[in-house]
Coordinates of C-alpha atoms in Angstrom, one line a residue:
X270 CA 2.8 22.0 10.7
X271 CA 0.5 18.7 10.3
X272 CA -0.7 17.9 7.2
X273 CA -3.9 16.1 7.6
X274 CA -6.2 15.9 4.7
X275 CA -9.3 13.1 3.4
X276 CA -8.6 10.3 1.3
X277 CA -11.3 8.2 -0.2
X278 CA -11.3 4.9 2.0
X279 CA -11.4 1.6 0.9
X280 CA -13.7 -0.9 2.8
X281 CA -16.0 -3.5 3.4
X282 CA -19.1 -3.1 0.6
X283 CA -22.3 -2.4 3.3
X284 CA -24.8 -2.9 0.6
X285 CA -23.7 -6.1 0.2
X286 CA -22.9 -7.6 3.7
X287 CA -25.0 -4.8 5.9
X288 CA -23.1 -2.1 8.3
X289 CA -22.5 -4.8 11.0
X290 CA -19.3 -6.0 9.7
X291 CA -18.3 -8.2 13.2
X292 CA -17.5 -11.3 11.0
X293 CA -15.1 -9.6 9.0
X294 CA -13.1 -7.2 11.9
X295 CA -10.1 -7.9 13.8
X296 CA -7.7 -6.3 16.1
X297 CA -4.7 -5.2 14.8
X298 CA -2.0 -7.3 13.6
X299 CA 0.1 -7.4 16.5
X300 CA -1.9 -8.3 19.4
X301 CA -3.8 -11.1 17.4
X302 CA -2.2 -14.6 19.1
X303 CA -2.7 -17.8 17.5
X304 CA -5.9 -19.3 19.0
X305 CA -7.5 -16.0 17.7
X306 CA -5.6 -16.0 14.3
X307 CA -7.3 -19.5 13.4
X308 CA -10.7 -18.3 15.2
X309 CA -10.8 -15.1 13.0
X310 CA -9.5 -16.8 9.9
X311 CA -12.6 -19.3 10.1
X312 CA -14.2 -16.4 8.1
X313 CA -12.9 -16.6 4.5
X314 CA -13.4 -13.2 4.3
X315 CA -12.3 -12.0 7.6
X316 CA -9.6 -9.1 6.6
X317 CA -6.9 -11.1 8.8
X318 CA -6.7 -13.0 5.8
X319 CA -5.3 -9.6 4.3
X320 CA -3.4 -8.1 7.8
X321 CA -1.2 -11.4 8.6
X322 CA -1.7 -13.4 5.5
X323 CA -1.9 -17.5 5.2
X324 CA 0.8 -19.7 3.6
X325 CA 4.2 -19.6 2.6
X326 CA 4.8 -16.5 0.2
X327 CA 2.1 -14.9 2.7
X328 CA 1.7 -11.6 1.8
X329 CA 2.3 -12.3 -2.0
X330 CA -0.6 -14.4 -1.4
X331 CA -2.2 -12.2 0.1
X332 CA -2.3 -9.3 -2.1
X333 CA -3.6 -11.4 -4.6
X334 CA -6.5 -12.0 -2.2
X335 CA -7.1 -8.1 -2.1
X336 CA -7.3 -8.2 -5.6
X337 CA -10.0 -10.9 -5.9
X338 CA -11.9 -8.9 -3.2
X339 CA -12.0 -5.6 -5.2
X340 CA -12.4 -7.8 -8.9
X341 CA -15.5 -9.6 -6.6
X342 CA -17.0 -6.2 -5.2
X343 CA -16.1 -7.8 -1.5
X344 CA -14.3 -4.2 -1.4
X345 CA -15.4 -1.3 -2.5
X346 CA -13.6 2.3 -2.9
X347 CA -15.8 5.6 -1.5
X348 CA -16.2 8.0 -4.3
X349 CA -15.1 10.9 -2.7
X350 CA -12.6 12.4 -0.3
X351 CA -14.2 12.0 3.0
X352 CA -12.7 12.2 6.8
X353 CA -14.2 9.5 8.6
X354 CA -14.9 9.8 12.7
X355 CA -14.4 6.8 14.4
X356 CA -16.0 5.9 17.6
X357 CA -16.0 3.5 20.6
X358 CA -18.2 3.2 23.2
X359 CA -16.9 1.3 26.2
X360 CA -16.7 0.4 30.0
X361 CA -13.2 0.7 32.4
X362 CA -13.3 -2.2 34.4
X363 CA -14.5 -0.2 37.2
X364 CA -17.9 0.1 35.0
X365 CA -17.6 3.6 34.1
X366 CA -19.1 4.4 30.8
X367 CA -16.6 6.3 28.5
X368 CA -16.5 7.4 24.4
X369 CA -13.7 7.8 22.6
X370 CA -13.8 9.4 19.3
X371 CA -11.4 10.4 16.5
X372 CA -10.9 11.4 12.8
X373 CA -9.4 9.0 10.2
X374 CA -7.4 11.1 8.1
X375 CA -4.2 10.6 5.7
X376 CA -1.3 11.7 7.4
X377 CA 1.6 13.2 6.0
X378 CA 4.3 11.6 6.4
X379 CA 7.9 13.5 8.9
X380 CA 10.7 12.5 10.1
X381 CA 11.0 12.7 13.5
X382 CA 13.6 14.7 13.6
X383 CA 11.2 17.9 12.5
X384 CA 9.5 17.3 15.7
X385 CA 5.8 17.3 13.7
X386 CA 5.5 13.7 14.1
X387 CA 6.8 12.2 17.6
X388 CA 7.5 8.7 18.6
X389 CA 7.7 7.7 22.6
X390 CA 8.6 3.6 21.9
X391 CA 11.1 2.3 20.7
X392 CA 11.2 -0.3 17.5
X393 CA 12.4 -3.6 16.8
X394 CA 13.8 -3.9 13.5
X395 CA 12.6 -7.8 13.1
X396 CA 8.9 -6.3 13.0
X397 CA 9.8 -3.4 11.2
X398 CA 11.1 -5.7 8.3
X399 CA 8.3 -7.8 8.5
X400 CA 5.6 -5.1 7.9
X401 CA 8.0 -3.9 4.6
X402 CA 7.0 -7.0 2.8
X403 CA 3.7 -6.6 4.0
X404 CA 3.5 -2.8 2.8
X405 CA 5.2 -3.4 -0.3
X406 CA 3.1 -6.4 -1.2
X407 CA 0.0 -4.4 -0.5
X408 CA 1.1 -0.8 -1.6
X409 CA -1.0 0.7 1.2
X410 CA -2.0 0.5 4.5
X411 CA -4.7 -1.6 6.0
X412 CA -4.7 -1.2 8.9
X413 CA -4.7 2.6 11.0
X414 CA -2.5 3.4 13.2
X415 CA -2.9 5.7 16.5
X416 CA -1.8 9.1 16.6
X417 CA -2.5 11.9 19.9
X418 CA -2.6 15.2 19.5
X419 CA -3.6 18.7 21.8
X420 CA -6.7 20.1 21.4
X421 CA -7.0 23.1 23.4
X422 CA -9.7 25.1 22.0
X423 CA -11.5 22.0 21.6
X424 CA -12.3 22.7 18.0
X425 CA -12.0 19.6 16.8
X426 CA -13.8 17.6 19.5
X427 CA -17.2 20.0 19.0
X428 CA -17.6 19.0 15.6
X429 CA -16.5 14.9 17.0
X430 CA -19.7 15.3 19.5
X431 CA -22.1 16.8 16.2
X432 CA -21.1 14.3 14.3
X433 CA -22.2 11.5 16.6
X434 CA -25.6 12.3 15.8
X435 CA -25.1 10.9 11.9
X436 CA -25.8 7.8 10.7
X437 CA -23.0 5.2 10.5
X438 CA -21.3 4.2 7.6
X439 CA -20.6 0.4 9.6
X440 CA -20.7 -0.4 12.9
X441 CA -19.4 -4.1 15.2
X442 CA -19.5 -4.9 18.9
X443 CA -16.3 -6.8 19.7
X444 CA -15.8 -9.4 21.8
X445 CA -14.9 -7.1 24.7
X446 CA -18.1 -5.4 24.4
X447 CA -16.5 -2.7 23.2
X448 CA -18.9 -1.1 20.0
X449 CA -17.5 0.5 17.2
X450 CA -18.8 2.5 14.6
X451 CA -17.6 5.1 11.7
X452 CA -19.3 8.1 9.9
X453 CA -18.0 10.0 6.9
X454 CA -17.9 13.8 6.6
X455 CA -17.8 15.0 3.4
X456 CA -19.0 19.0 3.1
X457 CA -16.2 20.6 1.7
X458 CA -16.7 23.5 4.4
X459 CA -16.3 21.0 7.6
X460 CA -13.2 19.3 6.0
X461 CA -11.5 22.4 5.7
X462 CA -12.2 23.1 9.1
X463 CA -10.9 19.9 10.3
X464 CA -7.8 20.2 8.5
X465 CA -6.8 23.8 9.4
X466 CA -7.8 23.1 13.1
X467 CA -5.4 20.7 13.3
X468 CA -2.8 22.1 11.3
X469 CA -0.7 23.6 14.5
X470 CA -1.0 20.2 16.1
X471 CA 2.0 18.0 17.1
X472 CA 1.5 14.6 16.8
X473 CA 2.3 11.7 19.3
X474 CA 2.6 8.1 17.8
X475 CA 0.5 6.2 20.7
X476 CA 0.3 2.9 18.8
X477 CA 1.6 1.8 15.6
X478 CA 5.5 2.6 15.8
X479 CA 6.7 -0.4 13.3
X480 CA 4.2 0.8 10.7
X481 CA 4.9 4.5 11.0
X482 CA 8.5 3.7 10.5
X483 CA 7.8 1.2 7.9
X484 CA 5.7 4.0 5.9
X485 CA 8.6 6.4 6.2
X486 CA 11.3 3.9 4.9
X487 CA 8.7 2.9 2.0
X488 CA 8.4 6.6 1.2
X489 CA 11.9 7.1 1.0
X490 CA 12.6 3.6 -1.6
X491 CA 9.5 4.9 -3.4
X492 CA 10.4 8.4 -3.3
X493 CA 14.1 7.7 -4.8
X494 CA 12.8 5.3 -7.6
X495 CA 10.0 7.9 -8.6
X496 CA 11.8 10.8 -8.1
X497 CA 8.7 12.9 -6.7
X498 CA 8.5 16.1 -5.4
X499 CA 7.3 16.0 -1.9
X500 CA 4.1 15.1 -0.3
X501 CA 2.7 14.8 -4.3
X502 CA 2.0 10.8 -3.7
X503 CA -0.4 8.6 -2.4
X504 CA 2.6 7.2 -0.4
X505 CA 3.5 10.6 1.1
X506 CA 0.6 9.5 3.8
X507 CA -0.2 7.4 6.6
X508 CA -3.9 6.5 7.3
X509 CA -4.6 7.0 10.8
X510 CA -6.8 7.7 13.6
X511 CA -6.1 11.2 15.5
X512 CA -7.4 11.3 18.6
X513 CA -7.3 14.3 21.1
X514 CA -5.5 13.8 24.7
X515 CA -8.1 15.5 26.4
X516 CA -10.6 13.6 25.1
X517 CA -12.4 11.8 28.5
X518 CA -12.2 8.6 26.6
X519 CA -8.7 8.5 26.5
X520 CA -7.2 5.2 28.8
X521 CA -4.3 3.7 29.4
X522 CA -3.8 0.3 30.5
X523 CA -0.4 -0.8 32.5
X524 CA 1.8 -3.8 31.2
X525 CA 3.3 -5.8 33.4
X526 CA 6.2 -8.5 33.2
X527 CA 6.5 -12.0 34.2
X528 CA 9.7 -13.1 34.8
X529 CA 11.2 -16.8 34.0
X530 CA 14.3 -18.8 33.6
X531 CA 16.3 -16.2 36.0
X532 CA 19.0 -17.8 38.6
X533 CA 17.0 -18.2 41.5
X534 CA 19.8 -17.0 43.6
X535 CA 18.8 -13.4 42.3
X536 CA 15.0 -14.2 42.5
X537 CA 16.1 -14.7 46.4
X538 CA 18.1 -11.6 46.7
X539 CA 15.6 -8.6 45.1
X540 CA 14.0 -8.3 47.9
X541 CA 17.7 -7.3 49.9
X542 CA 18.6 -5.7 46.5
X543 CA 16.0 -2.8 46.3
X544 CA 16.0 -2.0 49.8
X545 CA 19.4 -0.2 48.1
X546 CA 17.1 1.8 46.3
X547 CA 13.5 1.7 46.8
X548 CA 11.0 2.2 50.0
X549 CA 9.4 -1.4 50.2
X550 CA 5.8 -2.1 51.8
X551 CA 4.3 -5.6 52.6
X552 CA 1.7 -6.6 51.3
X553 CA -0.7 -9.5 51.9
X554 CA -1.7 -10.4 48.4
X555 CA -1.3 -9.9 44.7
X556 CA -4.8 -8.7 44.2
X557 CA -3.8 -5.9 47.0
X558 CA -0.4 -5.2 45.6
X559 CA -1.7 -5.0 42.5
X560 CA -4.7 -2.4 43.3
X561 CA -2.0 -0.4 45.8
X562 CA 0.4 0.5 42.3
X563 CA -2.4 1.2 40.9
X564 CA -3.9 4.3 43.5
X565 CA -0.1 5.5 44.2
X566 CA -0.1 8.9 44.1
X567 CA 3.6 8.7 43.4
X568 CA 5.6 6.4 40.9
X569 CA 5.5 2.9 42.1
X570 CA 5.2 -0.5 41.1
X571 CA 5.2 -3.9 42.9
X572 CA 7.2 -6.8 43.1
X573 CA 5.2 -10.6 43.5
X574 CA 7.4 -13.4 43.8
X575 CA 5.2 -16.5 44.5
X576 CA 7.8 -18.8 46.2
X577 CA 8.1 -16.9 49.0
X578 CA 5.1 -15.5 48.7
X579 CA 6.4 -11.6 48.9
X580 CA 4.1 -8.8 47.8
X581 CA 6.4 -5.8 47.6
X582 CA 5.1 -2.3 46.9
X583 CA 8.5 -0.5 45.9
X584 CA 8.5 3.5 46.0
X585 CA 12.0 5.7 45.0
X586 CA 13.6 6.8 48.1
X587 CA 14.5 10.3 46.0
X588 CA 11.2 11.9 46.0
X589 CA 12.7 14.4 44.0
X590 CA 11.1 14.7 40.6
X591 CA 13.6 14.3 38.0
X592 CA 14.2 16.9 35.5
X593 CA 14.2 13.7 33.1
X594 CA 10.8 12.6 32.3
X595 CA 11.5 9.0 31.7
X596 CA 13.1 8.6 35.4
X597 CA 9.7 8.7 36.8
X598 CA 8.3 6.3 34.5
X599 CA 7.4 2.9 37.0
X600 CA 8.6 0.9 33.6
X601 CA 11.5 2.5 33.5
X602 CA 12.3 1.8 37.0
X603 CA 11.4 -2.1 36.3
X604 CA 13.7 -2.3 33.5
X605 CA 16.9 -0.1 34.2
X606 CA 16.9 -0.2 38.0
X607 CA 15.3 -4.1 38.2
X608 CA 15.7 -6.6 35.7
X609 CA 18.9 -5.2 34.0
X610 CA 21.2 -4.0 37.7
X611 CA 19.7 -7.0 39.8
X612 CA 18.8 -9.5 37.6
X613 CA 20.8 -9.8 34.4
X614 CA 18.5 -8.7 31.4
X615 CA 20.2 -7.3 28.5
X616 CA 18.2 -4.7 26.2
X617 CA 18.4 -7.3 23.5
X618 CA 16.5 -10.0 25.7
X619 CA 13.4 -7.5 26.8
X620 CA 13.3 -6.5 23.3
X621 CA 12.9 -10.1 22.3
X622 CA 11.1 -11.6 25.2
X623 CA 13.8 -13.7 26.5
X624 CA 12.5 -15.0 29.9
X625 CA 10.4 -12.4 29.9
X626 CA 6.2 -11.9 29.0
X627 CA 4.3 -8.7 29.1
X628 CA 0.6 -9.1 30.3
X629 CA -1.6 -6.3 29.5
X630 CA -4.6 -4.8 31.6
X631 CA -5.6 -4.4 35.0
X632 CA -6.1 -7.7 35.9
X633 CA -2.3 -9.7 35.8
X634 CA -3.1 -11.6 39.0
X635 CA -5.9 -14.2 37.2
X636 CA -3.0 -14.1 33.7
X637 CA -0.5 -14.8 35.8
X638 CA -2.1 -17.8 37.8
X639 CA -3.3 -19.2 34.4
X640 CA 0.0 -19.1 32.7
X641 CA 1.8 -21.5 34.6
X642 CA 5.5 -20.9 36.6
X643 CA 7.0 -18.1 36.6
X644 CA 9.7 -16.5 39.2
X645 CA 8.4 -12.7 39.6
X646 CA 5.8 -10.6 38.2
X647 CA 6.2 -7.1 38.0
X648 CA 3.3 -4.4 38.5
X649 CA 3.8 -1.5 37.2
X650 CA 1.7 1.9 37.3
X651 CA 0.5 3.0 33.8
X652 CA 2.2 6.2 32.5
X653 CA -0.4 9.0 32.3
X654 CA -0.8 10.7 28.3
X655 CA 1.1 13.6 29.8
X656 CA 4.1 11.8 30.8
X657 CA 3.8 10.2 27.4
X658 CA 3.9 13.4 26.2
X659 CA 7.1 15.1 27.8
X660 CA 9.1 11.9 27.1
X661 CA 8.0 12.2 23.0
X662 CA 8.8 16.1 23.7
X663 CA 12.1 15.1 25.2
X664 CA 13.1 13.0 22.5
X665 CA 12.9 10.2 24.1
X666 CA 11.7 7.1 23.7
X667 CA 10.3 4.3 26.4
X668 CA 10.8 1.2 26.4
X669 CA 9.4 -1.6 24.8
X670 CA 5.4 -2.3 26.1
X671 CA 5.3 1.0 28.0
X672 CA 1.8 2.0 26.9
X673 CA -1.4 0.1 26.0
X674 CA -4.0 2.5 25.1
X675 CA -7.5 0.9 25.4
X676 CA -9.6 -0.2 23.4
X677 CA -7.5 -0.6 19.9
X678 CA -8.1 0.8 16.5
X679 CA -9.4 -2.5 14.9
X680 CA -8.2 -3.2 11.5
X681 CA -10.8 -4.1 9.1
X682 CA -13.2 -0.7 9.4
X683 CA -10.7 1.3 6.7
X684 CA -8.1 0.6 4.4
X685 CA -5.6 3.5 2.2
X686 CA -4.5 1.9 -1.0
X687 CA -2.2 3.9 -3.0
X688 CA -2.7 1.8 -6.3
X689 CA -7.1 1.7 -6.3

């Protein structure tokens, strides 16, 4: 069964700054590129300063930071115990209005082998051993990560819609229009509730793989030097943000790859190569291509290869559905089928991004034509939550850049410090 309990945040002191903390927000660590690093980091309080440190030494550095924060009441710690229901009020880019809500919770920490905790992604141990040092230096987590779980009695998602009539604790509007805002619950009666309603609950990883991981291994060192019983420490949780699959917020954006630095031989051969495998359409455009994956009843994805000026919408010739879950997955397809039996990709070179970019969203046609040459871009079909789901039930995981659930959990709203 899921533990889920309240923990008393750390965060941004409102009485101080005000609840409208856009200056000192940011998205998490991992989708933060360069240009928007120094942008964000303009602000010497901006919590990036905290998420993907500075200088050499960075997180040492750092953590030291954190420290003058709390010493300079920049941070403050809630006095009590308090779940916290994070909301987001956006538009898909067909201008439908959605919410998405959740509860920030501490999370206890599985292994995924008890099937309480499930991941669908795989990891990369480079990132995993970066956010160590940043974990260790920080003893904590600061940023959330994204967990799914079923709701079916919709318990949990009554008390969601009640709560959005309290007051905010903060509140931002991000750059993508997106706005944000948290409120605490405290009763002792409705915290109960919350916790025993989602006691029965699997939980999905939907974003935040590397840290999950990274909490567990830190457990485990922490757990062996300490020699704790279990789930008795701070460190025996994961703050996150636990958000109900049938919630009509819920979206998933696709990721799609552009392709470089491949023998053009093989570039002029795909098209020949998956008639092997795949029902191929012409199309007339990328834009059309790109909108024809999208509306396919049926797994499908699209092949553009500028040169020739091919727009390919590829479709298995085995309707069958597979017994396997991931064999239906459009990304799967792309990567097994695609760029590792036609065009030489290795696991180790998608996993690192040799040759290879993943461009998020629903509109790769405008990315593609501002990032310069490449040789193919692939469109690929999102996977819907429920085929996320039977691949984590599987035991399985996809592959790398397979999901990209929209909008984020920014970092910056809520941080879990084990030591404060």
């Amino acid at each position: 069964m899921a533990k889920v309990i309240p923990f008393q945040a750390v965060r941004y002191n409102t009485e101080r700054f005000g609840k409208d903390l856009a200056r000192f927000v940011a998205p998490p660590y991992d989708v933060i590129d360069g240009v928007m690093e120094r942008r964000l980091k303009e602000d010497r309080l901006n919590i990036t300063h905290i998420t993907l440190g500075d200088e050499n030494d960075k997180y040492t550095i750092a953590a030291r930071r954190l420290k003058t924060w709390f010493d300079d009441g920049v941070l403050v710690k809630d006095p009590d115990s308090c779940f916290y229901i994070y909301e987001q009020t956006f538009s898909t880019p067909g201008g439908e209005p959605r919410v998405r809500s959740g509860i920030v919770a501490a999370v206890k920490l599985e292994d995924f082998s008890r099937g309480i905790i499930m991941p669908h992604e795989k990891t990369i141990p480079k990132h995993k051993a970066d956010r160590m040092l940043h974990m260790c230096a920080m003893s904590g987590n600061t940023e959330q990560i994204f967990l799914l779980y079923d709701d079916p009695t919709e318990g949990v998602e009554a008390i969601l819609s009640d709560a959005r009539k309290r007051e905010e604790v903060l509140r931002f509007v991000d750059p993508e229009g997106v706005h944000h805002r948290i409120v605490k619950v405290s009763e002792p009666e409705l915290v109960s509730k919350i916790s025993k309603l989602l006691e029965p609950a699997k939980l999905l990883i939907a974003d935040g793989h590397h840290r999950y991981e990274t909490a567990l291994e830190y457990r485990n060192t922490m757990r062996a030097k300490d020699n704790t019983k279990e789930g008795s420490m701070p460190y025996d949780y994961i703050m996150g943000t636990l958000i109900s699959f049938r919630n009509r917020g819920l979206v998933v954006f696709p990721t799609h790859r552009l392709i470089t630095e491949v023998d053009p031989k093989l570039i002029q051969k795909l098209p020949k190569a998956l008639e092997e495998e795949f029902m191929l359409k012409k199309m007339h455009g990328p834009d059309e291509l790109a909108e024809a994956v999208e509306r396919s009843p049926v797994p499908a994805f699209g092949v553009w290869i500028p040169a020739s000026r091919t727009y390919l919408h590829a479709t298995p010739k085995d309707k069958e559905k597979s017994e396997d879950p991931m064999q239906d997955l459009p990304v799967f397809m792309v990567q097994e089928r695609v760029l590792k039996r036609f065009l030489g990709y290795t696991s180790e070179m998608i996993d690192t991004k040799v040759n290879i970019e993943y461009v998020k969203g629903t509109s790769p046609t405008k990315y593609a034509m501002a990032s310069g040459e490449f040789q193919a871009c692939f469109f690929v079909k999102p996977p819907s939550v429920e085929q996320v789901m039977a691949v984590a039930e599987a035991g399985q995981k996809m592959p790398h850049k397979s999901t990209y659930f929209f909008p984020k959990i920014w970092s910056g709203t809520l941080l879990y410090l084990f030591d404060r």
